[in-house]
PDB file of C-alpha atoms in Angstrom:
ATOM      1  CA  MET A   1      75.060 131.660  21.861  1.00 49.00           C
ATOM      2  CA  PRO A   2      75.458 132.002  25.650  1.00 50.00           C
ATOM      3  CA  THR A   3      76.966 135.163  27.056  1.00 53.00           C
ATOM      4  CA  CYS A   4      78.739 135.764  30.342  1.00 53.00           C
ATOM      5  CA  ARG A   5      75.389 136.512  31.938  1.00 57.00           C
ATOM      6  CA  ASP A   6      73.956 133.174  30.844  1.00 54.00           C
ATOM      7  CA  VAL A   7      76.571 130.892  32.364  1.00 52.00           C
ATOM      8  CA  ASP A   8      77.942 130.021  35.765  1.00 56.00           C
ATOM      9  CA  HIS A   9      81.054 132.205  36.069  1.00 52.00           C
ATOM     10  CA  SER A  10      82.959 129.575  38.011  1.00 55.00           C
ATOM     11  CA  SER A  11      82.938 127.364  34.931  1.00 56.00           C
ATOM     12  CA  ALA A  12      83.543 130.133  32.377  1.00 54.00           C
ATOM     13  CA  PRO A  13      87.115 131.430  32.665  1.00 58.00           C
ATOM     14  CA  CYS A  14      86.687 133.359  29.415  1.00 60.00           C
ATOM     15  CA  CYS A  15      84.113 135.584  31.073  1.00 62.00           C
ATOM     16  CA  ALA A  16      86.343 136.245  34.059  1.00 70.00           C
ATOM     17  CA  ALA A  17      89.236 137.136  31.771  1.00 74.00           C
ATOM     18  CA  ALA A  18      87.064 139.428  29.660  1.00 77.00           C
ATOM     19  CA  ALA A  19      86.373 141.550  32.724  1.00 77.00           C
ATOM     20  CA  TYR A  20      90.061 142.488  32.824  1.00 79.00           C
ATOM     21  CA  PHE A  21      90.703 143.407  29.185  1.00 85.00           C
ATOM     22  CA  TYR A  22      90.851 147.074  30.203  1.00 86.00           C
ATOM     23  CA  ALA A  23      94.066 146.270  32.098  1.00 84.00           C
ATOM     24  CA  LEU A  24      95.876 145.796  28.791  1.00 87.00           C
ATOM     25  CA  GLU A  25      95.671 149.564  28.248  1.00 91.00           C
ATOM     26  CA  LEU A  26      96.915 150.625  31.695  1.00 91.00           C
ATOM     27  CA  ASP A  27     100.309 152.231  32.229  1.00 92.00           C
ATOM     28  CA  GLY A  28     102.671 151.026  34.969  1.00 89.00           C
ATOM     29  CA  PRO A  29     101.329 153.075  37.888  1.00 87.00           C
ATOM     30  CA  ALA A  30      97.700 152.382  36.993  1.00 89.00           C
ATOM     31  CA  LEU A  31      98.353 148.658  36.678  1.00 88.00           C
ATOM     32  CA  ALA A  32     100.176 148.619  40.019  1.00 87.00           C
ATOM     33  CA  TRP A  33      97.226 150.394  41.642  1.00 87.00           C
ATOM     34  CA  GLU A  34      94.772 147.849  40.211  1.00 88.00           C
ATOM     35  CA  PHE A  35      96.697 145.032  41.874  1.00 87.00           C
ATOM     36  CA  LEU A  36      97.277 146.907  45.133  1.00 88.00           C
ATOM     37  CA  ARG A  37      93.679 147.968  45.635  1.00 86.00           C
ATOM     38  CA  ARG A  38      92.559 144.347  45.344  1.00 87.00           C
ATOM     39  CA  HIS A  39      95.124 143.105  47.892  1.00 89.00           C
ATOM     40  CA  ALA A  40      93.169 141.961  50.968  1.00 92.00           C
ATOM     41  CA  ASP A  41      95.907 142.984  53.427  1.00 91.00           C
ATOM     42  CA  TYR A  42      96.182 146.461  51.896  1.00 87.00           C
ATOM     43  CA  ARG A  43      92.413 146.976  52.046  1.00 87.00           C
ATOM     44  CA  ALA A  44      92.308 145.811  55.671  1.00 89.00           C
ATOM     45  CA  GLU A  45      95.155 148.150  56.644  1.00 85.00           C
ATOM     46  CA  TRP A  46      93.527 151.047  54.806  1.00 82.00           C
ATOM     47  CA  GLN A  47      90.198 150.488  56.567  1.00 86.00           C
ATOM     48  CA  ALA A  48      91.913 150.153  59.951  1.00 85.00           C
ATOM     49  CA  SER A  49      93.676 153.482  59.381  1.00 80.00           C
ATOM     50  CA  ALA A  50      90.477 155.446  58.717  1.00 77.00           C
ATOM     51  CA  GLY A  51      90.836 158.968  60.047  1.00 70.00           C
ATOM     52  CA  ARG A  52      94.647 159.031  59.975  1.00 71.00           C
ATOM     53  CA  THR A  53      96.252 161.437  57.551  1.00 66.00           C
ATOM     54  CA  MET A  54      98.508 158.954  55.748  1.00 63.00           C
ATOM     55  CA  GLY A  55      96.143 155.988  55.630  1.00 64.00           C
ATOM     56  CA  ALA A  56      97.959 152.711  55.027  1.00 68.00           C
ATOM     57  CA  ASP A  57     101.746 152.724  55.526  1.00 76.00           C
ATOM     58  CA  PRO A  58     103.013 154.010  52.159  1.00 77.00           C
ATOM     59  CA  ILE A  59     106.538 152.597  52.541  1.00 80.00           C
ATOM     60  CA  ARG A  60     105.295 149.121  53.396  1.00 82.00           C
ATOM     61  CA  TRP A  61     103.199 149.095  50.221  1.00 78.00           C
ATOM     62  CA  GLY A  62     105.832 150.676  47.973  1.00 81.00           C
ATOM     63  CA  LEU A  63     103.896 153.915  47.503  1.00 78.00           C
ATOM     64  CA  ARG A  64     105.533 157.242  46.747  1.00 76.00           C
ATOM     65  CA  CYS A  65     104.029 160.668  47.230  1.00 68.00           C
ATOM     66  CA  ARG A  66     104.535 163.107  44.409  1.00 66.00           C
ATOM     67  CA  PRO A  67     105.139 166.799  45.149  1.00 56.00           C
TER      68      PRO A  67
END
């Protein structure tokens, strides 16, 4: 039986979905972070802000700082 390693991933959506099963166990904040950290615009803004204290604009991205 072929596994995810044996097939072309572009034609095997089951393999792509299997990579995200861990997300079923995430709570709200962790799930939000998983989506945000994959957002191309967020990553670009974060990289462009290297060296600044706040990094990417937290309000723009809906982030809250906890005390």
